[in-house]
Amino acid sequence: MDGVGCAAPGSGTRPVIRQPVNAEPGQDPSAYPPDMVEPRSVDVGGIRLAYRTSGPADAPPLVLLHALGEDATDWEAVLPALARSRRVYALDLRGHGRSDWPGDYSLELMRADVLRFLDVLGLGPVDLIGHSMGGVVAYLLAADHPQRVSRLVLEDVPVPRPREPGVPARPDGVLTFDWEVVAAVRRQIDRPDPRWLERLGRITAETLVLAGGPRSHVPQDGVAELARRVPGGRVVTVPVGHLIHRTAPEAFTEAVSAFLEEGSVLLAEHEHDGVVLDPDELTARWADAWRPEQVAERLGRVGVPWCVVAGWALDLFRGGQSRPHGDLEIAVPVAGFTEVRDCFPEYVFDAVGSGRVWPGAGDEVLAATRQTWVRDPASGRFLFDVFREPHEGGTWICRLDESLRLPYDTIIDRTAGGIPYLVPELVLLFKAKGTRPKDHADFDGILPLLSRARRDALGGWLARLDPVHPWLARLAGQ
């Protein structure tokens, strides 16, 4: 995590919360100019949490969580750009800046503070950015309360692994944070709860991981592993070191803004139509998922290059079911989706994205998402999952790396009964991002069945996405 020497010197005591500059008593905060940074505070379960707001009051909410020893002012270099299209809430986490310094500190308490902050302000799903320590708080919140986070940005945050313990010497002079928070947080970072690693797989928010490259003191293989363990995670490297938002603010805001804007305008317009399903309800509603042959029977005559993907595809490759499957996933080119949908006229296609489900979604929401669940309207049960994949004519485009483009006839194999499935080397490429035991078990089970050519293909693609992935050594072996 950050060295606390990065923190700015304070005035001797914890600052007092003040009214916004030029604010009149009782004035409606939404009347302030959009670019005004307004310092405020709110009670979150017995402590005061300070924050600054900026941006149009009716814009989608974006919450910023700072690093150890910093506070909301650390985001000043990027705040104006982020606030152009977002209502930004930059927090002082407990023990930092203008927030209370209660003496009781942990990353779980900080997570709880942020959750209460969202509740008190009545904020629905938010976009969330966390730097270093703030990134840990952010991913803990996104993992334990996935319905509260739409999109997640983690700036130079490594995967939680044990490391050599150590607490830096206290800097001279007064501080703008409680020194006690340093020892408390460092203890947790040095010896993280093993459950943190497991919970990364629960995150449903689209996730961008920004890596600082070789100039950062944070191990970059740990940053890459974090992105790999978060479903839907992707990595962008800005090689300026740990403080990307401060050292390269334009590169930071360009990457973050592009990520946040992906589909956000259309989804924001239709957010009230989407629903959030809790995990238990989801499990129950997938209890009657179809098998590959049921879908293949309906799609036998379509001209669309569709295929079974994920765990079922690997079982079709090996010739038998190896484990239970919670659902059935197929992939179709975007342009062929309508033809596929027309083969199931009695069922409803629900769009899925950002932790929400849009029942019977229209074209606008479909255009802003890529995943669709097929539902039986009589029972409410989901039958199979359709991914609408990017392509150029007869060329498939990998959504993990758009430079990976392959003809459809090279990525689809068929069973003896004619069921099409994605080739195992590409299935494993997508599974390489996972941290679930079943993903590793799938790799262990399929690896001995792969030809040298398939191993080399997977190894080459995986090395481009994650040069330090642990599967690479096994793929290179005999």
Coordinates of N, CA and C in Angstrom, one line a residue, residues 54-146:
S54 N -19.1 17.3 -6.3 CA -18.9 18.1 -7.5 C -19.6 17.5 -8.6
G55 N -20.0 18.3 -9.6 CA -20.7 17.8 -10.8 C -22.2 18.1 -10.7
P56 N -22.9 17.9 -11.8 CA -24.4 18.1 -11.9 C -25.1 17.2 -10.9
A57 N -26.0 17.8 -10.2 CA -26.7 17.0 -9.1 C -27.5 15.8 -9.7
D58 N -27.9 15.9 -10.9 CA -28.8 14.8 -11.5 C -27.9 13.8 -12.3
A59 N -26.6 13.9 -12.3 CA -25.7 13.0 -13.0 C -25.6 11.7 -12.3
P60 N -25.2 10.7 -13.0 CA -24.9 9.4 -12.3 C -23.9 9.5 -11.2
P61 N -24.0 8.9 -10.1 CA -23.1 9.0 -8.9 C -21.8 8.2 -9.1
L62 N -20.7 8.9 -8.7 CA -19.4 8.3 -8.8 C -18.7 8.6 -7.4
V63 N -18.3 7.5 -6.8 CA -17.7 7.6 -5.4 C -16.2 7.4 -5.5
L64 N -15.4 8.2 -4.9 CA -13.9 8.1 -4.9 C -13.4 7.8 -3.5
L65 N -12.5 6.8 -3.4 CA -12.0 6.3 -2.2 C -10.4 6.5 -2.3
H66 N -9.9 7.2 -1.4 CA -8.4 7.6 -1.4 C -7.5 6.5 -0.8
A67 N -6.2 6.7 -0.9 CA -5.3 5.7 -0.4 C -5.0 6.1 1.1
L68 N -4.2 5.2 1.7 CA -3.8 5.4 3.1 C -3.0 6.7 3.2
G69 N -3.4 7.5 4.2 CA -2.7 8.7 4.5 C -3.1 9.9 3.6
E70 N -4.1 9.7 2.8 CA -4.6 10.7 1.9 C -6.0 11.1 2.3
D71 N -6.7 12.0 1.5 CA -8.1 12.3 1.8 C -8.7 12.8 0.5
A72 N -9.9 13.3 0.5 CA -10.6 13.7 -0.7 C -9.8 14.6 -1.6
T73 N -9.0 15.5 -1.0 CA -8.3 16.5 -1.8 C -7.3 15.8 -2.8
D74 N -7.0 14.6 -2.5 CA -6.0 13.9 -3.4 C -6.5 13.7 -4.8
W75 N -7.8 13.9 -5.0 CA -8.4 13.7 -6.4 C -8.5 15.0 -7.2
E76 N -7.9 16.1 -6.6 CA -8.1 17.4 -7.2 C -7.7 17.5 -8.7
A77 N -6.6 16.7 -9.1 CA -6.1 16.8 -10.5 C -7.1 16.2 -11.5
V78 N -7.9 15.3 -11.0 CA -8.8 14.6 -12.0 C -10.3 14.9 -11.7
L79 N -10.6 15.6 -10.6 CA -12.0 15.9 -10.3 C -12.7 16.7 -11.4
P80 N -12.2 17.8 -11.9 CA -12.9 18.5 -12.9 C -13.4 17.7 -14.1
A81 N -12.5 16.8 -14.6 CA -12.8 16.0 -15.8 C -13.9 15.0 -15.4
L82 N -13.7 14.3 -14.2 CA -14.7 13.3 -13.8 C -16.1 13.9 -13.6
A83 N -16.1 15.2 -13.1 CA -17.4 15.8 -12.7 C -18.1 16.4 -13.9
R84 N -17.6 16.3 -15.1 CA -18.3 16.8 -16.2 C -19.6 16.0 -16.5
S85 N -19.5 14.7 -16.3 CA -20.6 13.8 -16.6 C -21.0 13.0 -15.4
R86 N -20.5 13.2 -14.2 CA -20.8 12.5 -13.0 C -21.1 13.4 -11.8
R87 N -21.9 13.0 -10.9 CA -22.0 13.6 -9.6 C -21.0 12.9 -8.7
V88 N -19.9 13.6 -8.4 CA -18.7 12.9 -7.8 C -18.8 13.1 -6.3
Y89 N -18.6 12.1 -5.5 CA -18.5 12.1 -4.1 C -17.2 11.6 -3.7
A90 N -16.3 12.5 -3.2 CA -14.9 12.1 -2.8 C -14.9 12.1 -1.3
L91 N -14.7 10.9 -0.7 CA -14.8 10.7 0.7 C -13.5 10.9 1.4
D92 N -13.5 11.3 2.7 CA -12.5 11.1 3.6 C -12.8 9.9 4.4
L93 N -12.1 8.8 4.3 CA -12.4 7.6 5.1 C -12.0 7.8 6.5
R94 N -12.6 7.0 7.4 CA -12.4 7.2 8.8 C -10.9 7.3 9.2
G95 N -10.6 8.2 10.1 CA -9.2 8.4 10.5 C -8.4 9.3 9.5
H96 N -9.1 9.9 8.5 CA -8.4 10.7 7.5 C -9.1 12.0 7.4
G97 N -8.3 13.0 7.1 CA -8.9 14.4 6.8 C -9.9 14.9 7.8
R98 N -11.0 15.3 7.2 CA -12.0 16.0 8.0 C -13.0 15.0 8.7
S99 N -12.9 13.7 8.4 CA -13.8 12.7 9.0 C -13.3 12.5 10.4
D100 N -14.2 11.8 11.2 CA -13.8 11.5 12.6 C -12.6 10.6 12.7
W101 N -11.9 10.7 13.8 CA -10.7 9.8 14.0 C -11.1 9.0 15.3
P102 N -11.9 8.0 15.2 CA -12.4 7.3 16.3 C -11.4 6.4 17.0
G103 N -10.3 6.0 16.4 CA -9.3 5.2 17.0 C -9.5 3.7 16.7
D104 N -10.7 3.4 16.2 CA -11.0 2.0 15.9 C -11.0 1.9 14.3
Y105 N -10.0 1.1 13.8 CA -9.8 1.1 12.4 C -9.7 -0.3 11.8
S106 N -10.3 -0.5 10.7 CA -10.1 -1.7 9.9 C -10.7 -1.5 8.5
L107 N -10.3 -2.3 7.6 CA -10.8 -2.1 6.2 C -12.3 -2.5 6.1
E108 N -12.7 -3.5 7.0 CA -14.1 -3.8 7.0 C -14.9 -2.7 7.6
L109 N -14.4 -2.0 8.6 CA -15.2 -0.8 9.1 C -15.3 0.3 8.1
M110 N -14.2 0.5 7.3 CA -14.3 1.5 6.2 C -15.3 1.1 5.2
R111 N -15.3 -0.2 4.9 CA -16.3 -0.7 3.9 C -17.7 -0.4 4.5
A112 N -18.0 -0.7 5.7 CA -19.3 -0.5 6.3 C -19.6 1.0 6.3
D113 N -18.6 1.9 6.6 CA -18.9 3.3 6.5 C -19.4 3.7 5.2
V114 N -18.7 3.2 4.1 CA -19.1 3.6 2.8 C -20.5 3.1 2.4
L115 N -20.8 1.9 2.9 CA -22.1 1.4 2.6 C -23.2 2.2 3.3
R116 N -22.9 2.6 4.6 CA -23.9 3.5 5.3 C -24.0 4.8 4.6
F117 N -22.9 5.3 4.1 CA -22.9 6.6 3.3 C -23.8 6.5 2.2
L118 N -23.8 5.4 1.4 CA -24.7 5.2 0.3 C -26.1 5.2 0.7
D119 N -26.3 4.5 1.9 CA -27.7 4.4 2.4 C -28.2 5.8 2.8
V120 N -27.4 6.5 3.6 CA -27.9 7.8 4.1 C -28.2 8.8 3.0
L121 N -27.4 8.8 2.0 CA -27.6 9.7 0.9 C -28.6 9.2 -0.2
G122 N -29.1 7.9 0.1 CA -30.1 7.4 -0.8 C -29.5 7.1 -2.2
L123 N -28.3 6.7 -2.3 CA -27.6 6.4 -3.6 C -27.9 5.0 -4.0
G124 N -28.4 4.8 -5.2 CA -28.6 3.4 -5.7 C -27.2 2.9 -6.2
P125 N -27.2 2.0 -7.2 CA -25.9 1.5 -7.7 C -25.0 2.7 -8.1
V126 N -23.8 2.6 -7.7 CA -22.9 3.7 -8.0 C -21.7 3.2 -8.8
D127 N -21.0 4.1 -9.5 CA -19.7 3.8 -10.0 C -18.7 4.1 -8.9
L128 N -17.6 3.2 -8.7 CA -16.8 3.3 -7.6 C -15.3 3.2 -8.0
I129 N -14.5 4.2 -7.6 CA -13.1 4.2 -7.9 C -12.3 4.2 -6.5
G130 N -11.4 3.3 -6.4 CA -10.5 3.2 -5.2 C -9.1 3.1 -5.6
H131 N -8.3 3.9 -4.9 CA -6.8 3.9 -5.1 C -6.1 3.2 -3.9
S132 N -5.3 2.2 -4.2 CA -4.5 1.5 -3.2 C -5.4 1.0 -2.1
M133 N -5.2 1.6 -0.8 CA -6.1 1.1 0.3 C -7.5 1.3 -0.1
G134 N -7.9 2.5 -0.7 CA -9.2 2.7 -1.1 C -9.7 1.7 -2.1
G135 N -8.8 1.1 -2.9 CA -9.2 0.1 -3.8 C -9.6 -1.2 -3.1
V136 N -8.9 -1.5 -1.9 CA -9.3 -2.7 -1.1 C -10.7 -2.5 -0.6
V137 N -10.9 -1.3 0.0 CA -12.3 -1.0 0.5 C -13.3 -1.1 -0.6
A138 N -13.0 -0.7 -1.8 CA -13.9 -0.7 -2.9 C -14.2 -2.1 -3.3
Y139 N -13.2 -3.0 -3.4 CA -13.5 -4.4 -3.9 C -14.2 -5.2 -2.8
L140 N -13.9 -4.9 -1.5 CA -14.7 -5.5 -0.4 C -16.2 -5.2 -0.5
L141 N -16.4 -3.9 -0.8 CA -17.8 -3.5 -0.9 C -18.5 -4.1 -2.1
A142 N -17.8 -4.1 -3.3 CA -18.3 -4.7 -4.5 C -18.6 -6.2 -4.4
A143 N -17.7 -6.9 -3.6 CA -17.9 -8.3 -3.4 C -19.0 -8.7 -2.5
D144 N -19.1 -7.9 -1.4 CA -20.1 -8.3 -0.4 C -21.5 -7.7 -0.7
H145 N -21.5 -6.6 -1.5 CA -22.8 -6.0 -1.8 C -22.8 -5.6 -3.3
P146 N -22.8 -6.7 -4.2 CA -22.6 -6.4 -5.6 C -23.7 -5.6 -6.2

